[in-house]
Coordinates of C-alpha atoms in Angstrom, one line a residue:
Chain A
X1 CA 10.3 18.7 63.2
X2 CA 12.5 17.3 66.0
X3 CA 12.6 14.0 64.5
X4 CA 13.4 15.4 61.1
X5 CA 16.3 17.5 62.4
X6 CA 18.0 14.5 64.1
X7 CA 17.6 12.5 60.9
X8 CA 19.2 15.4 59.1
X9 CA 22.1 15.4 61.6
X10 CA 22.6 11.7 61.2
X11 CA 22.8 12.1 57.4
X12 CA 25.2 15.0 57.8
X13 CA 27.5 12.8 60.1
X14 CA 27.4 10.0 57.6
X15 CA 28.4 12.4 54.7
X16 CA 31.2 13.7 56.9
X17 CA 32.6 10.3 57.6
X18 CA 32.4 9.4 53.9
X19 CA 34.3 12.5 53.0
X20 CA 37.0 11.8 55.6
X21 CA 37.5 8.3 54.5
X22 CA 37.6 9.5 50.9
X23 CA 40.3 12.0 51.8
X24 CA 42.2 9.3 53.7
X25 CA 42.2 7.0 50.7
X26 CA 43.2 9.8 48.4
X27 CA 46.1 10.6 50.7
X28 CA 47.3 7.0 50.6
X29 CA 47.0 6.8 46.8
X30 CA 49.0 10.0 46.4
X31 CA 51.6 8.6 48.8
X32 CA 51.9 5.4 46.8
X33 CA 52.0 7.3 43.6
X34 CA 55.0 9.4 44.8
X35 CA 56.7 6.3 46.1
X36 CA 56.2 4.6 42.7
X37 CA 57.6 7.7 41.0
X38 CA 60.7 8.1 43.1
X39 CA 61.3 4.5 43.8
X40 CA 59.8 2.5 40.8
X41 CA 61.1 -0.9 42.0
X42 CA 59.7 -0.2 45.5
X43 CA 63.1 -1.2 46.8
X44 CA 62.4 0.7 50.1
X45 CA 60.6 -2.4 51.2
X46 CA 63.6 -4.7 50.6
X47 CA 66.5 -2.5 51.3
X48 CA 67.7 -3.8 54.7
X49 CA 69.1 -7.1 53.6
X50 CA 71.1 -5.5 50.8
X51 CA 72.7 -3.0 53.2
X52 CA 73.7 -5.9 55.4
X53 CA 75.2 -7.6 52.4
X54 CA 77.5 -4.8 51.7
X55 CA 78.5 -3.9 55.2
X56 CA 79.2 -7.3 56.8
X57 CA 82.0 -8.8 54.9
X58 CA 81.9 -12.0 56.9
X59 CA 78.2 -12.6 56.9
X60 CA 77.3 -16.3 56.6
X61 CA 73.7 -17.2 55.6
X62 CA 72.4 -20.7 55.1
X63 CA 76.0 -22.0 55.1
X64 CA 77.0 -19.6 52.3
X65 CA 79.5 -16.7 52.7
X66 CA 77.2 -14.0 51.4
X67 CA 79.9 -11.6 50.0
X68 CA 81.5 -14.3 47.8
X69 CA 79.0 -17.1 47.5
X70 CA 81.5 -19.7 48.8
X71 CA 80.4 -22.6 51.0
X72 CA 81.2 -22.0 54.6
X73 CA 83.7 -24.7 55.6
X74 CA 87.2 -25.1 57.0
X75 CA 89.5 -22.9 54.9
X76 CA 86.9 -20.5 53.7
X77 CA 88.7 -17.3 54.6
X78 CA 92.0 -18.7 53.3
X79 CA 90.3 -19.3 49.9
X80 CA 88.7 -15.8 50.0
X81 CA 91.9 -14.1 50.8
X82 CA 94.1 -15.9 48.3
X83 CA 91.7 -16.6 45.4
X84 CA 89.5 -13.5 44.9
X85 CA 92.1 -10.8 44.5
X86 CA 92.6 -11.0 40.8
X87 CA 89.4 -12.8 39.7
X88 CA 86.0 -13.2 41.3
X89 CA 84.8 -16.1 43.3
X90 CA 82.4 -16.9 40.5
X91 CA 85.3 -18.3 38.4
X92 CA 86.2 -20.7 41.2
X93 CA 82.7 -21.8 42.0
X94 CA 82.0 -22.6 38.3
X95 CA 84.8 -25.1 38.2
X96 CA 84.9 -28.7 39.3
X97 CA 88.3 -30.3 39.6
X98 CA 90.2 -33.0 41.5
X99 CA 93.2 -32.4 43.7
X100 CA 95.7 -32.9 40.8
X101 CA 94.0 -30.4 38.6
X102 CA 93.5 -27.7 41.2
X103 CA 97.2 -28.0 42.0
X104 CA 98.0 -27.7 38.3
X105 CA 95.7 -24.7 38.1
X106 CA 97.5 -23.0 41.0
X107 CA 100.8 -23.7 39.3
X108 CA 99.6 -22.1 36.1
X109 CA 98.3 -19.1 38.0
X110 CA 101.7 -18.7 39.7
X111 CA 103.6 -19.0 36.3
X112 CA 101.4 -16.7 34.3
X113 CA 99.0 -14.7 36.5
X114 CA 101.3 -13.4 39.3
X115 CA 99.8 -15.6 42.0
X116 CA 102.1 -15.6 45.1
X117 CA 103.6 -18.7 46.7
X118 CA 100.8 -20.2 48.9
X119 CA 103.0 -22.3 51.3
X120 CA 101.0 -24.2 53.8
X121 CA 97.8 -22.5 52.6
X122 CA 97.9 -24.5 49.3
X123 CA 96.8 -27.7 51.0
X124 CA 94.1 -25.8 53.0
X125 CA 92.8 -24.3 49.8
X126 CA 92.9 -27.4 47.6
X127 CA 91.3 -29.5 50.4
X128 CA 88.5 -27.0 50.7
X129 CA 87.9 -26.9 46.9
X130 CA 88.0 -30.6 46.4
X131 CA 85.6 -31.2 49.3
X132 CA 83.1 -28.5 48.4
X133 CA 83.3 -28.3 44.6
X134 CA 83.9 -31.9 43.5
X135 CA 83.5 -32.9 39.8
X136 CA 80.0 -34.3 39.0
X137 CA 79.8 -37.1 36.4
X138 CA 77.8 -36.0 33.4
X139 CA 78.5 -38.8 30.9
X140 CA 78.6 -38.3 27.1
X141 CA 75.4 -36.2 27.1
X142 CA 73.2 -35.3 30.0
X143 CA 69.4 -35.2 30.1
X144 CA 67.8 -31.8 29.8
X145 CA 67.0 -30.5 33.2
X146 CA 65.4 -27.4 34.8
X147 CA 62.9 -27.1 31.9
X148 CA 60.5 -24.2 32.5
X149 CA 57.3 -25.4 30.8
X150 CA 55.0 -22.8 29.2
X151 CA 52.0 -22.8 26.9
X152 CA 53.3 -21.7 23.4
X153 CA 50.9 -19.1 22.1
X154 CA 50.2 -19.4 18.4
Chain B
X1 CA 71.3 -14.8 37.7
X2 CA 69.4 -12.2 39.7
X3 CA 70.1 -8.6 38.9
X4 CA 71.9 -7.2 41.9
X5 CA 71.1 -3.7 43.0
X6 CA 73.8 -1.7 44.5
X7 CA 73.8 1.1 46.9
X8 CA 75.2 4.4 45.9
X9 CA 76.9 6.0 48.9
X10 CA 77.9 9.6 48.7
X11 CA 80.4 10.2 51.5
X12 CA 84.1 9.3 51.2
X13 CA 84.1 7.2 54.3
X14 CA 81.4 4.9 53.1
X15 CA 83.1 4.8 49.7
X16 CA 86.2 3.6 51.5
X17 CA 84.1 1.0 53.4
X18 CA 82.7 -0.3 50.1
X19 CA 86.0 -0.5 48.3
X20 CA 87.7 -1.9 51.3
X21 CA 90.5 0.5 51.3
X22 CA 91.2 4.1 52.1
X23 CA 91.0 6.5 49.1
X24 CA 94.2 8.4 49.1
X25 CA 93.8 12.0 48.0
X26 CA 90.1 11.4 48.4
X27 CA 89.6 15.1 49.3
X28 CA 90.9 16.1 45.9
X29 CA 88.4 13.9 44.1
X30 CA 86.0 15.7 41.8
X31 CA 82.6 16.2 43.2
X32 CA 80.7 14.1 40.6
X33 CA 83.5 11.6 40.0
X34 CA 82.6 8.0 40.7
X35 CA 85.6 5.8 41.5
X36 CA 86.0 2.9 39.0
X37 CA 85.5 0.4 41.8
X38 CA 82.0 1.6 42.1
X39 CA 81.2 2.0 38.4
X40 CA 81.5 -1.6 37.6
X41 CA 78.7 -3.1 39.6
X42 CA 75.5 -3.8 37.7
X43 CA 76.5 -5.4 34.4
X44 CA 73.0 -5.1 33.1
X45 CA 73.1 -1.3 33.3
X46 CA 76.8 -1.1 32.6
X47 CA 76.5 -3.0 29.3
X48 CA 72.8 -2.4 28.6
X49 CA 72.0 -6.1 28.6
X50 CA 68.8 -8.0 28.2
X51 CA 67.6 -9.1 31.7
X52 CA 67.9 -12.8 30.8
X53 CA 71.6 -12.7 30.0
X54 CA 73.7 -14.9 32.3
X55 CA 76.7 -13.6 34.2
X56 CA 79.3 -16.4 34.5
X57 CA 82.0 -14.2 36.0
X58 CA 82.2 -10.6 37.2
X59 CA 86.0 -10.2 37.4
X60 CA 86.7 -10.4 34.6
X61 CA 83.3 -9.9 33.0
X62 CA 82.1 -13.1 31.2
X63 CA 78.5 -13.1 30.2
X64 CA 76.5 -15.3 27.9
X65 CA 73.1 -15.4 26.1
X66 CA 70.6 -18.2 26.2
X67 CA 69.5 -19.9 22.9
X68 CA 66.2 -18.2 22.6
X69 CA 67.8 -14.8 23.2
X70 CA 69.7 -15.3 19.9
X71 CA 66.6 -15.3 17.7
X72 CA 67.5 -12.1 15.9
X73 CA 69.1 -12.5 12.5
X74 CA 71.6 -9.8 13.5
X75 CA 72.6 -10.1 17.1
X76 CA 72.0 -6.8 19.0
X77 CA 74.7 -5.9 21.6
X78 CA 72.1 -6.4 24.5
X79 CA 72.1 -10.1 23.6
X80 CA 75.8 -10.6 22.7
X81 CA 78.1 -12.6 24.8
X82 CA 80.9 -10.8 26.5
X83 CA 84.2 -12.7 27.0
X84 CA 87.2 -11.0 28.7
X85 CA 90.6 -12.3 29.7
X86 CA 91.6 -9.1 31.5
X87 CA 90.0 -5.9 32.7
X88 CA 88.2 -3.6 30.2
X89 CA 90.3 -0.4 29.6
X90 CA 89.0 2.4 31.8
X91 CA 90.3 5.4 29.8
X92 CA 89.7 5.3 26.1
X93 CA 90.6 8.5 24.2
X94 CA 89.0 8.0 20.7
X95 CA 90.5 11.2 19.4
X96 CA 94.1 10.2 20.1
X97 CA 93.7 6.5 19.6
X98 CA 96.3 5.0 17.2
X99 CA 97.1 1.7 15.6
X100 CA 100.7 0.8 14.9
X101 CA 101.7 -1.9 12.4
X102 CA 105.1 -3.3 13.3
X103 CA 106.8 -6.7 13.7
X104 CA 109.8 -8.5 12.2
X105 CA 108.1 -8.8 8.8
X106 CA 106.7 -5.3 8.3
X107 CA 108.4 -3.3 5.6
X108 CA 107.5 0.2 6.9
X109 CA 106.4 0.4 10.6
X110 CA 103.5 2.8 10.5
X111 CA 101.1 4.4 13.0
X112 CA 97.6 5.3 11.9
X113 CA 95.1 7.5 13.7
X114 CA 91.4 6.4 13.6
X115 CA 90.8 9.1 11.0
X116 CA 93.8 7.8 8.9
X117 CA 92.2 4.4 8.8
X118 CA 88.8 5.8 7.9
X119 CA 90.0 8.1 5.1
X120 CA 92.9 6.2 3.6
X121 CA 91.2 2.9 3.1
X122 CA 87.9 1.6 1.6
X123 CA 85.2 0.8 4.1
X124 CA 83.5 -2.7 4.1
X125 CA 80.6 -4.1 6.1
X126 CA 80.1 -7.8 6.8
X127 CA 78.0 -9.8 9.2
X128 CA 80.4 -12.1 11.0
X129 CA 79.9 -15.1 13.3
X130 CA 82.0 -14.9 16.4
X131 CA 82.0 -17.9 18.8
X132 CA 84.1 -18.3 21.9
X133 CA 86.4 -21.4 21.5
X134 CA 85.1 -22.6 24.9
X135 CA 81.4 -22.3 24.0
X136 CA 79.7 -25.5 25.3
X137 CA 82.6 -26.2 27.8
X138 CA 80.1 -26.9 30.6
X139 CA 79.1 -30.2 29.1
X140 CA 82.6 -31.9 29.1
X141 CA 83.2 -34.8 31.4
X142 CA 85.5 -34.7 33.3
X143 CA 84.9 -31.0 33.5
X144 CA 87.4 -28.7 31.8
X145 CA 88.9 -25.6 33.5
X146 CA 87.6 -22.1 32.7
X147 CA 84.3 -20.3 32.3
X148 CA 81.5 -22.9 32.1
X149 CA 79.8 -21.6 28.9
X150 CA 76.6 -23.4 27.9
X151 CA 75.3 -22.5 24.4
X152 CA 75.3 -18.7 24.4
X153 CA 78.9 -17.7 23.6
X154 CA 78.1 -17.0 20.0
X155 CA 77.0 -13.9 18.1
X156 CA 76.6 -12.6 14.6
X157 CA 76.6 -8.8 14.4
X158 CA 77.4 -6.5 11.5
X159 CA 80.9 -5.2 11.6
X160 CA 82.1 -2.1 9.6
X161 CA 85.7 -1.1 9.1
X162 CA 88.7 -1.5 6.8
X163 CA 90.2 -4.7 5.5
X164 CA 93.3 -5.8 7.5
X165 CA 94.7 -6.9 4.1
X166 CA 94.5 -3.3 2.7
X167 CA 96.3 -1.9 5.7
X168 CA 99.0 -4.6 5.8
X169 CA 99.6 -4.2 2.1
X170 CA 99.9 -0.5 2.4
X171 CA 102.7 -0.7 5.0
X172 CA 104.4 -3.6 3.2
X173 CA 104.7 -7.3 4.1
X174 CA 108.0 -9.0 3.9
X175 CA 108.2 -12.4 2.2
X176 CA 109.0 -14.2 5.5
X177 CA 105.7 -13.2 7.2
X178 CA 103.8 -16.1 8.7
X179 CA 101.5 -14.7 11.4
X180 CA 99.9 -11.5 12.7
X181 CA 99.5 -10.8 16.4
X182 CA 97.5 -8.1 18.1
X183 CA 98.2 -6.0 21.1
X184 CA 95.5 -4.1 23.1
X185 CA 94.8 -1.7 25.8
X186 CA 93.1 -4.0 28.4
X187 CA 94.8 -4.7 31.8
X188 CA 96.1 -8.0 33.2
X189 CA 93.9 -9.3 36.0
X190 CA 96.8 -8.9 38.5
X191 CA 97.1 -5.3 37.4
X192 CA 100.8 -5.9 36.3
X193 CA 101.4 -3.4 33.5
X194 CA 104.2 -5.6 32.1
X195 CA 101.7 -8.4 31.3
X196 CA 99.2 -8.6 28.5
X197 CA 95.9 -10.4 29.4
X198 CA 95.7 -11.7 25.8
X199 CA 97.6 -11.2 22.6
X200 CA 96.5 -13.6 19.9
X201 CA 96.4 -13.6 16.1
X202 CA 96.1 -15.6 12.9
X203 CA 98.3 -16.9 10.1
X204 CA 98.7 -14.6 7.1
X205 CA 96.2 -16.6 5.0
X206 CA 93.4 -15.7 7.5
X207 CA 94.7 -12.2 8.0
X208 CA 94.6 -11.5 4.3
X209 CA 91.0 -12.7 3.8
X210 CA 88.6 -10.1 2.5
X211 CA 86.3 -10.5 5.5
X212 CA 89.1 -9.9 8.1
X213 CA 88.4 -6.4 9.3
X214 CA 89.9 -3.7 11.5
X215 CA 86.4 -2.6 12.6
X216 CA 85.3 0.7 14.2
X217 CA 81.5 0.1 14.0
X218 CA 79.2 -2.7 15.2
X219 CA 75.6 -2.9 13.9
X220 CA 76.1 0.6 12.3
X221 CA 77.1 2.3 15.5
X222 CA 80.4 2.9 17.4
X223 CA 81.5 -0.5 18.9
X224 CA 80.2 -0.8 22.5
X225 CA 83.1 -0.6 25.0
X226 CA 82.7 -4.3 26.1
X227 CA 83.1 -5.3 22.5
X228 CA 86.3 -3.4 21.8
X229 CA 85.7 0.3 21.3
X230 CA 87.2 2.1 19.5
X231 CA 88.9 -0.6 17.4
X232 CA 88.5 -4.3 17.0
X233 CA 90.1 -6.9 14.9
X234 CA 87.3 -9.1 13.5
X235 CA 88.1 -12.5 12.0
X236 CA 84.8 -14.4 11.6
X237 CA 84.6 -18.2 11.8
X238 CA 87.6 -18.5 14.1
X239 CA 87.6 -18.6 17.9
X240 CA 86.5 -15.1 18.9
X241 CA 89.7 -14.6 20.9
X242 CA 91.4 -14.0 17.5
X243 CA 89.2 -11.0 17.2
X244 CA 91.1 -8.8 19.6
X245 CA 89.3 -5.9 21.3
X246 CA 90.7 -2.4 22.0
X247 CA 93.6 -3.0 19.7
X248 CA 96.4 -0.5 19.3
X249 CA 99.1 -2.6 17.6
X250 CA 99.3 -5.4 15.1
X251 CA 102.6 -7.1 14.6
X252 CA 103.5 -8.9 11.4
X253 CA 105.5 -11.8 12.7
X254 CA 108.1 -14.0 11.0
X255 CA 107.2 -16.8 13.5
X256 CA 103.9 -18.1 14.8
X257 CA 102.8 -15.3 17.1
X258 CA 103.9 -16.1 20.7
X259 CA 101.8 -13.6 22.6
X260 CA 99.8 -14.4 25.7
X261 CA 97.2 -17.3 25.2
X262 CA 98.9 -18.3 21.9
X263 CA 101.1 -20.9 23.6
X264 CA 100.8 -23.8 26.1
X265 CA 97.3 -25.2 26.2
X266 CA 95.4 -21.9 25.6
X267 CA 93.0 -22.1 22.6
X268 CA 94.6 -25.4 21.6
X269 CA 93.3 -29.0 21.3
X270 CA 95.2 -32.3 21.1
X271 CA 96.7 -33.2 17.7
X272 CA 95.2 -36.6 18.0
X273 CA 92.1 -38.0 19.9
X274 CA 92.7 -38.5 23.6
X275 CA 90.7 -40.4 26.3
X276 CA 88.5 -38.3 28.6
X277 CA 90.7 -36.9 31.4
X278 CA 94.0 -37.8 29.7
X279 CA 97.0 -35.6 30.4
X280 CA 98.3 -34.1 27.1
X281 CA 101.8 -32.6 26.7
X282 CA 102.0 -29.0 25.5
X283 CA 103.9 -30.2 22.4
X284 CA 101.0 -32.5 21.5
X285 CA 98.5 -29.6 21.3
X286 CA 97.7 -27.5 18.2
X287 CA 96.2 -24.1 17.7
X288 CA 92.4 -24.0 17.0
X289 CA 91.7 -22.4 13.6
X290 CA 88.3 -22.6 11.9
X291 CA 85.5 -23.4 14.3
X292 CA 83.4 -26.6 13.7
X293 CA 79.9 -26.7 12.2
X294 CA 77.2 -25.9 14.7
X295 CA 73.6 -24.7 15.0
X296 CA 71.2 -23.4 17.6
X297 CA 67.4 -23.6 17.8
X298 CA 66.4 -20.0 18.8
X299 CA 62.6 -20.4 18.5
X300 CA 60.7 -21.6 20.4
X301 CA 62.3 -21.4 23.8
X302 CA 62.8 -24.9 25.3
X303 CA 59.8 -26.0 27.4
X304 CA 57.0 -25.2 25.0
X305 CA 53.7 -27.0 25.5
X306 CA 51.6 -27.3 22.3
X307 CA 48.1 -28.9 21.6
X308 CA 47.8 -32.2 19.9
X309 CA 47.3 -31.6 16.2
X310 CA 49.0 -28.3 16.2
X311 CA 52.2 -28.1 14.1
X312 CA 55.3 -26.4 15.6
X313 CA 57.4 -23.9 13.6
X314 CA 61.0 -23.9 14.7
X315 CA 63.8 -21.7 13.5
X316 CA 67.4 -20.9 14.3
X317 CA 70.9 -20.3 12.9
X318 CA 73.7 -22.5 11.7
X319 CA 77.4 -21.7 11.0
X320 CA 80.5 -23.7 10.0
X321 CA 83.7 -21.7 10.7
X322 CA 85.4 -20.9 7.4
X323 CA 82.9 -23.1 5.5
X324 CA 79.2 -22.9 4.7
X325 CA 76.4 -25.0 6.1
X326 CA 75.2 -27.2 3.3
X327 CA 72.4 -29.1 5.0
X328 CA 70.1 -28.7 8.1
X329 CA 68.1 -31.5 9.7
X330 CA 66.0 -32.0 12.7
X331 CA 64.9 -35.1 14.6
X332 CA 62.1 -35.7 17.1
X333 CA 63.0 -39.3 17.9
X334 CA 66.5 -38.9 19.3
X335 CA 68.2 -39.3 16.0
X336 CA 66.4 -42.4 14.7
X337 CA 65.0 -40.4 11.8
X338 CA 66.1 -37.1 10.5
X339 CA 64.1 -34.6 8.5
X340 CA 65.2 -31.8 6.3
X341 CA 64.9 -28.2 7.4
X342 CA 65.2 -25.3 5.0
X343 CA 68.4 -23.4 5.2
X344 CA 69.1 -19.9 3.8
X345 CA 72.4 -18.9 2.1
X346 CA 74.6 -16.6 4.3
X347 CA 74.3 -12.8 3.6
X348 CA 78.0 -12.9 3.1
X349 CA 80.9 -15.4 3.7
X350 CA 81.3 -16.2 7.5
X351 CA 77.8 -15.0 8.4
X352 CA 75.5 -17.5 10.1
X353 CA 72.6 -19.0 8.1
X354 CA 69.0 -19.2 9.1
X355 CA 67.0 -22.4 9.1
X356 CA 63.4 -23.2 9.7
X357 CA 61.0 -26.2 9.7
X358 CA 57.4 -27.1 10.5
X359 CA 57.1 -30.1 12.7
X360 CA 54.0 -32.4 13.2
X361 CA 54.0 -34.6 16.2
X362 CA 52.4 -38.1 15.9
X363 CA 50.9 -38.3 19.4
X364 CA 50.8 -36.6 22.8
X365 CA 53.9 -36.8 25.0
X366 CA 57.4 -35.5 25.7
X367 CA 59.6 -34.8 22.8
X368 CA 63.0 -33.3 22.2
X369 CA 63.7 -31.5 18.9
X370 CA 67.3 -32.0 18.0
X371 CA 69.0 -29.9 15.2
X372 CA 71.9 -31.0 13.2
X373 CA 73.9 -29.0 10.6
X374 CA 76.3 -30.4 8.0
X375 CA 79.0 -28.3 6.5
X376 CA 80.1 -28.1 2.9
X377 CA 82.8 -30.8 3.5
X378 CA 80.0 -33.1 4.6
X379 CA 81.0 -33.0 8.2
X380 CA 78.0 -33.0 10.6
X381 CA 77.5 -32.1 14.2
X382 CA 77.7 -35.1 16.6
X383 CA 74.8 -35.9 18.9
X384 CA 77.2 -36.8 21.7
X385 CA 80.0 -34.6 23.0
X386 CA 82.8 -34.5 20.5
X387 CA 86.4 -35.5 21.5
X388 CA 87.3 -34.6 25.0
X389 CA 90.1 -32.1 25.3
X390 CA 91.9 -30.7 28.4
X391 CA 90.6 -27.1 28.0
X392 CA 87.0 -28.0 26.9
X393 CA 87.0 -26.3 23.5
X394 CA 84.9 -27.0 20.4
X395 CA 81.8 -28.6 21.8
X396 CA 79.6 -28.6 18.7
X397 CA 77.2 -31.3 19.8
X398 CA 73.6 -30.9 18.5
X399 CA 71.4 -28.4 20.3
X400 CA 68.0 -29.6 21.5
X401 CA 64.9 -28.2 23.0
X402 CA 62.1 -29.9 25.1
X403 CA 58.5 -29.9 23.8
X404 CA 55.4 -31.3 25.3
X405 CA 52.3 -32.2 23.2
X406 CA 49.0 -32.3 25.2

């Protein structure tokens, strides 16, 4: 009888533990479910960096000015302050020109786009652009690059 | 480009921090009003775009498709390139929108409401190919200035509206008319209200074509804001900049229209061939009219791996400005041999045409499928870049995709 009752107690303990762990898992699942409903992209886990992006206007990461995408080099802020008021930095970064053509582009922007006189800043800006965004020779037709290979399903 | 999430802030102070300036009269701001500076942040939500669209520029908005996104026969707005010279109008009042026809060569200057246009004139629907004059610019060497479009600045949607011809004839065209020029409600990038971001047009011959529309519907619905709501001039086959968005005035001119981006080097190419990188005088440049013959392989997406022995079905679209595509070919040996692809007739003049072919590969290895269209004047696409020009327009070199046979 004694022995039986201790066996019985052990079983009861085991059942109790099982019930608690079940309850615990259920709690976690419900939590995850709510998280998924209210934050489907689960952005809560990646939010910090984005907040930093918005708040710190001068943040440089891996040599790149995070707010504009410009390369960090001498003249960066002169470029940011003079070249991103009307259009975005993306228009500058896409383009590859030599000194002559950047100067011609600045002249065109002054004649037609209300760009102000740049004074001594013009040389700083053009030097920065020519150094960091130089033209790349592509020839008459470049090879296909960055091909993402995939199995074509029939 | 990665979709960028943005953080919605609710208090005025953090709004000011985000915009970078104090919001004057902020306390008078309506409770649920979101300042414009915050509205234009995620283009994928703003314009309901396919997640694979590529943002080239976010001020002004310039967004292009990839070849495989253009597989639909009629381009949906989610996969349609967006090209802006200025800022999209922020306040559009459809009820009170008007279109004025004026200019030196108009007989009776007239202002129409949207309802006038819809009720006084017959409605037409055409599928029209619109390609940016600078589509393919990214391939020019030395590089040309501007948005570096690859292949995706082309679309062929269905446009519904009234014929420009009917409207112009109703108000009367003087004998000395040579050109029409549009004016629109978008804002110059500098914010200067005295400047127009773009005001282009077309000679009378193009303006009076049946397919040149003053459109108020795209793909059967109201035109999306990014594409010109509530009214867009649509002139298929010519650089898409002729198809002015948000138009409120069309001038019948007795001279070649001299609006913004009509003069200088904008939407112009040299009158004669020039060496790559050569400086060209403004007076040696001519306005681009009909776009050149071109095609795009829209299926499969580049990079497909197939099994040896399997054939590959390809398809895509071809167009030829004012002309028709007469012949479509493909090559799997870099142009040494060409094979005929089947090409359909356009659903109407100035609509792109669909081609397809079944390809068998002789052995395993790396292949490129090149597509080449030939227009009704027997002019074909070049395999190499066409003539270099200072602004990088009219690259109609053959499109190609990479294929591996295992």
